[in-house]
mmCIF file of C-alpha atoms in Angstrom:
data_model
loop_
_atom_site.group_PDB
_atom_site.id
_atom_site.type_symbol
_atom_site.label_atom_id
_atom_site.label_comp_id
_atom_site.label_asym_id
_atom_site.label_seq_id
_atom_site.Cartn_x
_atom_site.Cartn_y
_atom_site.Cartn_z
ATOM 1 C CA UNK A 78 -3.287 26.074 41.497
ATOM 2 C CA UNK A 79 -4.837 29.280 41.586
ATOM 3 C CA UNK A 80 -8.002 29.506 43.992
ATOM 4 C CA UNK A 81 -10.084 30.425 40.672
ATOM 5 C CA UNK A 82 -10.695 27.012 38.761
ATOM 6 C CA UNK A 83 -9.648 27.331 35.388
ATOM 7 C CA UNK A 84 -12.390 26.843 32.728
ATOM 8 C CA UNK A 85 -11.978 25.079 29.681
ATOM 9 C CA UNK A 86 -12.593 26.845 25.999
ATOM 10 C CA UNK A 87 -15.046 25.514 23.505
ATOM 11 C CA UNK A 88 -13.604 22.632 22.287
ATOM 12 C CA UNK A 89 -11.256 21.658 25.829
ATOM 13 C CA UNK A 90 -13.461 18.991 26.285
ATOM 14 C CA UNK A 91 -12.858 16.648 23.326
ATOM 15 C CA UNK A 92 -9.820 17.519 22.842
ATOM 16 C CA UNK A 93 -8.965 16.329 26.581
ATOM 17 C CA UNK A 94 -10.409 12.998 25.843
ATOM 18 C CA UNK A 95 -8.739 12.194 22.987
ATOM 19 C CA UNK A 96 -5.876 13.372 24.375
ATOM 20 C CA UNK A 97 -5.813 11.070 27.621
ATOM 21 C CA UNK A 98 -5.891 8.254 24.822
ATOM 22 C CA UNK A 99 -3.233 9.383 23.333
ATOM 23 C CA UNK A 100 -0.716 10.285 26.031
ATOM 24 C CA UNK A 101 2.186 8.001 25.701
ATOM 25 C CA UNK A 102 3.421 6.401 28.935
ATOM 26 C CA UNK A 103 0.061 7.186 30.511
ATOM 27 C CA UNK A 104 -0.823 4.162 32.926
ATOM 28 C CA UNK A 105 -4.228 2.480 31.845
ATOM 29 C CA UNK A 106 -5.909 3.023 35.471
ATOM 30 C CA UNK A 107 -4.771 6.670 35.240
ATOM 31 C CA UNK A 108 -6.489 7.079 31.233
ATOM 32 C CA UNK A 109 -9.623 6.103 33.107
ATOM 33 C CA UNK A 110 -9.525 7.987 36.180
ATOM 34 C CA UNK A 111 -8.765 11.479 34.149
ATOM 35 C CA UNK A 112 -12.382 10.521 31.659
ATOM 36 C CA UNK A 113 -14.007 10.203 35.178
ATOM 37 C CA UNK A 114 -12.821 13.366 36.537
ATOM 38 C CA UNK A 115 -12.926 15.508 32.897
ATOM 39 C CA UNK A 116 -16.993 13.868 33.078
ATOM 40 C CA UNK A 117 -17.143 15.651 36.675
ATOM 41 C CA UNK A 118 -15.637 18.908 36.307
ATOM 42 C CA UNK A 119 -18.604 21.315 36.133
ATOM 43 C CA UNK A 120 -17.771 24.064 32.924
ATOM 44 C CA UNK A 121 -19.562 26.445 34.640
ATOM 45 C CA UNK A 122 -18.179 26.966 37.909
ATOM 46 C CA UNK A 123 -15.049 24.953 37.137
ATOM 47 C CA UNK A 124 -16.269 22.562 40.650
ATOM 48 C CA UNK A 125 -14.722 19.130 40.443
ATOM 49 C CA UNK A 126 -13.936 16.937 43.325
ATOM 50 C CA UNK A 127 -15.548 13.397 43.136
ATOM 51 C CA UNK A 128 -14.281 11.577 46.509
ATOM 52 C CA UNK A 129 -11.837 8.575 46.386
ATOM 53 C CA UNK A 130 -15.112 6.285 46.428
ATOM 54 C CA UNK A 131 -17.260 8.270 43.791
ATOM 55 C CA UNK A 132 -13.878 7.261 41.556
ATOM 56 C CA UNK A 133 -13.808 3.839 42.557
ATOM 57 C CA UNK A 134 -17.160 2.807 41.974
ATOM 58 C CA UNK A 135 -17.074 4.763 38.498
ATOM 59 C CA UNK A 136 -14.086 2.914 37.944
ATOM 60 C CA UNK A 137 -14.673 -0.366 39.408
ATOM 61 C CA UNK A 138 -11.180 -0.038 40.579
ATOM 62 C CA UNK A 139 -9.097 -0.230 44.504
ATOM 63 C CA UNK A 140 -8.842 3.429 46.422
ATOM 64 C CA UNK A 141 -5.165 2.542 46.354
ATOM 65 C CA UNK A 142 -5.659 2.002 42.306
ATOM 66 C CA UNK A 143 -7.492 5.496 42.412
ATOM 67 C CA UNK A 144 -5.386 7.145 44.970
ATOM 68 C CA UNK A 145 -2.207 6.239 42.613
ATOM 69 C CA UNK A 146 -3.640 6.931 39.478
ATOM 70 C CA UNK A 147 -4.586 10.357 40.992
ATOM 71 C CA UNK A 148 -1.089 11.005 41.879
ATOM 72 C CA UNK A 149 0.129 9.600 38.548
ATOM 73 C CA UNK A 150 -2.168 12.234 36.296
ATOM 74 C CA UNK A 151 -0.564 15.096 38.783
ATOM 75 C CA UNK A 152 3.434 13.859 38.673
ATOM 76 C CA UNK A 153 2.588 14.608 34.839
ATOM 77 C CA UNK A 154 1.072 17.630 34.854
ATOM 78 C CA UNK A 155 -2.796 16.712 33.236
ATOM 79 C CA UNK A 156 -4.664 16.752 36.266
ATOM 80 C CA UNK A 157 -3.576 19.002 39.457
ATOM 81 C CA UNK A 158 -4.797 17.803 42.622
ATOM 82 C CA UNK A 159 -5.205 19.622 45.450
ATOM 83 C CA UNK A 160 -6.214 18.752 49.253
ATOM 84 C CA UNK A 161 -9.244 20.982 50.569
ATOM 85 C CA UNK A 162 -10.561 21.404 53.701
ATOM 86 C CA UNK A 163 -14.127 21.171 52.496
ATOM 87 C CA UNK A 164 -16.165 18.128 51.076
ATOM 88 C CA UNK A 165 -14.805 15.931 54.108
ATOM 89 C CA UNK A 166 -11.260 16.672 52.923
ATOM 90 C CA UNK A 167 -11.791 15.626 49.604
ATOM 91 C CA UNK A 168 -9.136 16.404 47.048
ATOM 92 C CA UNK A 169 -10.023 18.917 44.195
ATOM 93 C CA UNK A 170 -8.866 18.659 41.045
ATOM 94 C CA UNK A 171 -8.266 21.025 38.272
ATOM 95 C CA UNK A 172 -7.218 19.826 34.574
ATOM 96 C CA UNK A 173 -4.402 21.075 33.130
ATOM 97 C CA UNK A 174 -6.251 22.142 29.364
ATOM 98 C CA UNK A 175 -3.570 23.316 27.465
ATOM 99 C CA UNK A 176 -1.397 19.893 28.507
ATOM 100 C CA UNK A 177 -4.062 18.297 26.795
ATOM 101 C CA UNK A 178 -3.719 20.457 23.526
ATOM 102 C CA UNK A 179 -0.026 19.700 23.139
ATOM 103 C CA UNK A 180 -0.558 16.060 23.219
ATOM 104 C CA UNK A 181 -2.692 16.540 20.598
ATOM 105 C CA UNK A 182 -1.288 18.540 18.600
ATOM 106 C CA UNK A 183 2.034 16.918 18.767
ATOM 107 C CA UNK A 184 -0.171 13.574 17.686
ATOM 108 C CA UNK A 185 -1.151 15.667 14.338
ATOM 109 C CA UNK A 186 2.229 17.155 13.746
ATOM 110 C CA UNK A 187 3.699 14.059 13.672
ATOM 111 C CA UNK A 188 0.757 12.293 11.177
ATOM 112 C CA UNK A 189 1.569 14.978 9.024
ATOM 113 C CA UNK A 190 5.567 14.153 9.217
ATOM 114 C CA UNK A 191 4.401 10.639 8.506
ATOM 115 C CA UNK A 192 2.099 11.804 5.590
ATOM 116 C CA UNK A 193 5.072 13.896 3.750
ATOM 117 C CA UNK A 194 7.275 11.305 4.026
ATOM 118 C CA UNK A 195 5.038 8.566 2.441
ATOM 119 C CA UNK A 196 4.204 10.649 -0.076
ATOM 120 C CA UNK A 197 7.557 12.138 -1.156
ATOM 121 C CA UNK A 198 8.537 11.383 -4.499
ATOM 122 C CA UNK A 199 10.581 7.586 -5.097
ATOM 123 C CA UNK A 200 13.929 8.129 -6.431
ATOM 124 C CA UNK A 201 13.725 9.067 -10.159
ATOM 125 C CA UNK A 202 14.845 5.867 -12.703
ATOM 126 C CA UNK A 203 17.693 6.092 -15.203
ATOM 127 C CA UNK A 204 17.490 4.639 -18.439
ATOM 128 C CA UNK A 205 20.081 2.339 -19.279
ATOM 129 C CA UNK A 206 20.664 1.526 -23.205
ATOM 130 C CA UNK A 207 22.335 -1.048 -24.670
ATOM 131 C CA UNK A 208 24.127 -1.532 -28.405
ATOM 132 C CA UNK A 209 21.342 -3.245 -30.739
ATOM 133 C CA UNK A 210 18.904 -3.486 -27.788
ATOM 134 C CA UNK A 211 15.840 -2.199 -26.121
ATOM 135 C CA UNK A 212 15.927 0.254 -23.583
ATOM 136 C CA UNK A 213 15.975 -1.202 -20.082
ATOM 137 C CA UNK A 214 15.293 0.967 -16.951
ATOM 138 C CA UNK A 215 17.060 1.050 -13.639
ATOM 139 C CA UNK A 216 15.044 1.683 -10.554
ATOM 140 C CA UNK A 217 18.121 2.476 -8.199
ATOM 141 C CA UNK A 218 20.873 5.182 -9.635
ATOM 142 C CA UNK A 219 23.560 2.857 -7.615
ATOM 143 C CA UNK A 220 22.024 0.348 -9.589
ATOM 144 C CA UNK A 221 24.400 1.539 -12.103
ATOM 145 C CA UNK A 222 27.866 1.720 -10.708
ATOM 146 C CA UNK A 223 30.058 -1.108 -12.905
ATOM 147 C CA UNK A 224 30.024 -1.908 -15.982
ATOM 148 C CA UNK A 225 27.754 -4.867 -17.819
ATOM 149 C CA UNK A 226 29.820 -6.494 -21.217
ATOM 150 C CA UNK A 227 27.221 -8.806 -23.113
ATOM 151 C CA UNK A 228 28.341 -11.785 -25.042
ATOM 152 C CA UNK A 229 27.576 -9.613 -28.698
ATOM 153 C CA UNK A 230 29.973 -6.943 -27.259
ATOM 154 C CA UNK A 231 27.259 -4.868 -25.849
ATOM 155 C CA UNK A 232 27.782 -2.716 -23.015
ATOM 156 C CA UNK A 233 26.137 -0.520 -20.460
ATOM 157 C CA UNK A 234 25.701 0.285 -16.836
ATOM 158 C CA UNK A 235 24.982 -2.738 -14.248
ATOM 159 C CA UNK A 236 26.072 -5.275 -12.257
ATOM 160 C CA UNK A 237 28.315 -7.767 -13.345
ATOM 161 C CA UNK A 238 27.180 -11.817 -13.952
ATOM 162 C CA UNK A 239 28.765 -13.585 -10.829
ATOM 163 C CA UNK A 240 30.498 -17.376 -11.852
ATOM 164 C CA UNK A 241 28.099 -20.072 -11.221
ATOM 165 C CA UNK A 242 28.306 -21.752 -7.779
ATOM 166 C CA UNK A 243 29.709 -25.512 -7.370
ATOM 167 C CA UNK A 244 26.991 -28.081 -6.455
ATOM 168 C CA UNK A 245 27.628 -29.930 -3.799
ATOM 169 C CA UNK A 246 26.060 -33.746 -3.372
ATOM 170 C CA UNK A 247 23.473 -34.413 -1.324
ATOM 171 C CA UNK A 248 23.517 -37.371 1.256
ATOM 172 C CA UNK A 249 20.194 -39.624 1.229
ATOM 173 C CA UNK A 250 19.928 -38.594 5.448
ATOM 174 C CA UNK A 251 20.191 -35.260 4.497
ATOM 175 C CA UNK A 252 17.136 -35.524 1.648
ATOM 176 C CA UNK A 253 14.949 -37.566 4.616
ATOM 177 C CA UNK A 254 15.884 -35.445 7.093
ATOM 178 C CA UNK A 255 14.383 -32.859 4.586
ATOM 179 C CA UNK A 256 10.731 -34.788 3.901
ATOM 180 C CA UNK A 257 10.741 -35.194 7.917
ATOM 181 C CA UNK A 258 10.680 -31.484 8.280
ATOM 182 C CA UNK A 259 8.248 -30.707 5.022
ATOM 183 C CA UNK A 260 6.351 -33.072 5.921
ATOM 184 C CA UNK A 261 5.632 -31.427 9.714
ATOM 185 C CA UNK A 262 5.239 -28.105 8.400
ATOM 186 C CA UNK A 263 2.310 -29.137 6.564
ATOM 187 C CA UNK A 264 0.463 -30.941 9.501
ATOM 188 C CA UNK A 265 1.564 -28.085 11.510
ATOM 189 C CA UNK A 266 -1.991 -26.012 11.875
ATOM 190 C CA UNK A 267 -2.158 -22.335 10.640
ATOM 191 C CA UNK A 268 -2.710 -19.388 12.702
ATOM 192 C CA UNK A 269 -6.556 -17.876 12.288
ATOM 193 C CA UNK A 270 -6.314 -14.103 11.818
ATOM 194 C CA UNK A 271 -10.118 -12.462 13.675
ATOM 195 C CA UNK A 272 -12.194 -11.969 11.313
ATOM 196 C CA UNK A 273 -13.688 -8.697 10.677
ATOM 197 C CA UNK A 274 -16.942 -9.132 12.302
ATOM 198 C CA UNK A 275 -15.543 -9.706 15.371
ATOM 199 C CA UNK A 276 -12.488 -7.796 15.495
ATOM 200 C CA UNK A 277 -15.740 -5.078 15.389
ATOM 201 C CA UNK A 278 -17.689 -6.946 18.217
ATOM 202 C CA UNK A 279 -14.913 -6.447 20.512
ATOM 203 C CA UNK A 280 -14.499 -3.213 19.172
ATOM 204 C CA UNK A 281 -18.295 -2.280 19.928
ATOM 205 C CA UNK A 282 -17.616 -3.503 23.956
ATOM 206 C CA UNK A 283 -15.126 -1.336 24.490
ATOM 207 C CA UNK A 284 -16.739 1.647 23.155
ATOM 208 C CA UNK A 285 -19.675 0.425 25.053
ATOM 209 C CA UNK A 286 -17.019 0.068 28.474
ATOM 210 C CA UNK A 287 -15.645 3.170 28.153
ATOM 211 C CA UNK A 288 -19.246 5.076 27.458
ATOM 212 C CA UNK A 289 -19.870 3.635 30.783
ATOM 213 C CA UNK A 290 -16.891 4.639 33.033
ATOM 214 C CA UNK A 291 -18.373 8.426 32.015
ATOM 215 C CA UNK A 292 -20.225 10.909 34.015
ATOM 216 C CA UNK A 293 -23.815 10.507 34.375
ATOM 217 C CA UNK A 294 -24.523 13.875 32.440
ATOM 218 C CA UNK A 295 -22.229 12.687 29.799
ATOM 219 C CA UNK A 296 -23.471 9.390 29.401
ATOM 220 C CA UNK A 297 -26.942 11.556 29.035
ATOM 221 C CA UNK A 298 -25.649 13.535 26.336
ATOM 222 C CA UNK A 299 -24.537 10.277 24.312
ATOM 223 C CA UNK A 300 -27.779 8.840 24.869
ATOM 224 C CA UNK A 301 -29.809 11.948 23.662
ATOM 225 C CA UNK A 302 -27.772 12.689 20.638
ATOM 226 C CA UNK A 303 -26.126 9.094 19.852
ATOM 227 C CA UNK A 304 -27.062 8.449 16.362
ATOM 228 C CA UNK A 305 -26.347 4.560 13.836
ATOM 229 C CA UNK A 306 -23.686 6.747 11.674
ATOM 230 C CA UNK A 307 -21.829 7.901 14.910
ATOM 231 C CA UNK A 308 -21.911 4.905 16.479
ATOM 232 C CA UNK A 309 -20.261 3.061 13.076
ATOM 233 C CA UNK A 310 -18.022 6.031 12.902
ATOM 234 C CA UNK A 311 -16.564 5.451 16.652
ATOM 235 C CA UNK A 312 -16.207 1.501 16.023
ATOM 236 C CA UNK A 313 -14.181 1.467 12.850
ATOM 237 C CA UNK A 314 -11.966 4.624 15.147
ATOM 238 C CA UNK A 315 -11.785 1.873 17.513
ATOM 239 C CA UNK A 316 -10.648 -1.257 15.551
ATOM 240 C CA UNK A 317 -8.031 1.021 14.124
ATOM 241 C CA UNK A 318 -6.700 2.179 17.496
ATOM 242 C CA UNK A 319 -7.672 1.603 20.883
ATOM 243 C CA UNK A 320 -9.593 4.860 22.753
ATOM 244 C CA UNK A 321 -9.953 5.952 19.390
ATOM 245 C CA UNK A 322 -13.831 5.560 19.073
ATOM 246 C CA UNK A 323 -14.619 7.084 22.554
ATOM 247 C CA UNK A 324 -12.463 10.378 21.570
ATOM 248 C CA UNK A 325 -15.083 10.189 18.792
ATOM 249 C CA UNK A 326 -18.467 9.735 20.045
ATOM 250 C CA UNK A 327 -16.986 12.467 22.330
ATOM 251 C CA UNK A 328 -16.245 14.374 19.458
ATOM 252 C CA UNK A 329 -19.143 14.057 17.684
ATOM 253 C CA UNK A 330 -22.006 14.638 20.346
ATOM 254 C CA UNK A 331 -20.246 17.888 22.146
ATOM 255 C CA UNK A 332 -20.401 19.538 18.289
ATOM 256 C CA UNK A 333 -24.302 19.133 18.076
ATOM 257 C CA UNK A 334 -27.050 21.188 18.986
ATOM 258 C CA UNK A 335 -29.616 19.583 21.314
ATOM 259 C CA UNK A 336 -32.311 18.529 19.656
ATOM 260 C CA UNK A 337 -35.328 20.545 20.149
ATOM 261 C CA UNK A 338 -37.890 18.978 22.989
#
């Protein structure tokens, strides 16, 4: 890493937070430590050297967990970690803004691809007309492979009728066994799906924990600019995808102007 720090662009900070949430193959500990490191990055001077004790205090993780997480971020090329002689031989960190942008860009391109597949036109239906009968429609072109002959001589394209299967006798023991199985299934309790209220409450707690893990400066900005609208939007995003709420909050508050004092 060069001695001169790499400063972020206008939207690099919110993009970095979003990329951390979207990064595949990144452990939960590494995501939390990465968010804390980015929160400590001074966008004016480029200084970013929070000590291990600081990272432990902000994340609630052990020293070994912090060291493993920072090494993981360095290995994946998201945050470059360099030891230097000052400040008690603490490490200096350089977030790789281009790498974060690539993660978000790849995710957006994947979303566009999924949307194209979903919006693709279905197989065109082909009409089948039988003699002396109303026209009908086949939803799949492969359904019209074999010839169909009706009892009155009408013909068309369709699947031939199969001959009925012979009915086999069922023993009394078999009938009693089926009855016992049906009774057991009827009394078996059905799993209860989580309610919408419970899901939103869990999402709100996760969002509060994610905000608490940010730097004191970033928390101050969020406390100053957070609105009920942003909070509700973030909770909805968190319900849809874990980690989506904090990305919404950071992006929205970063785009707002500081209120007049």
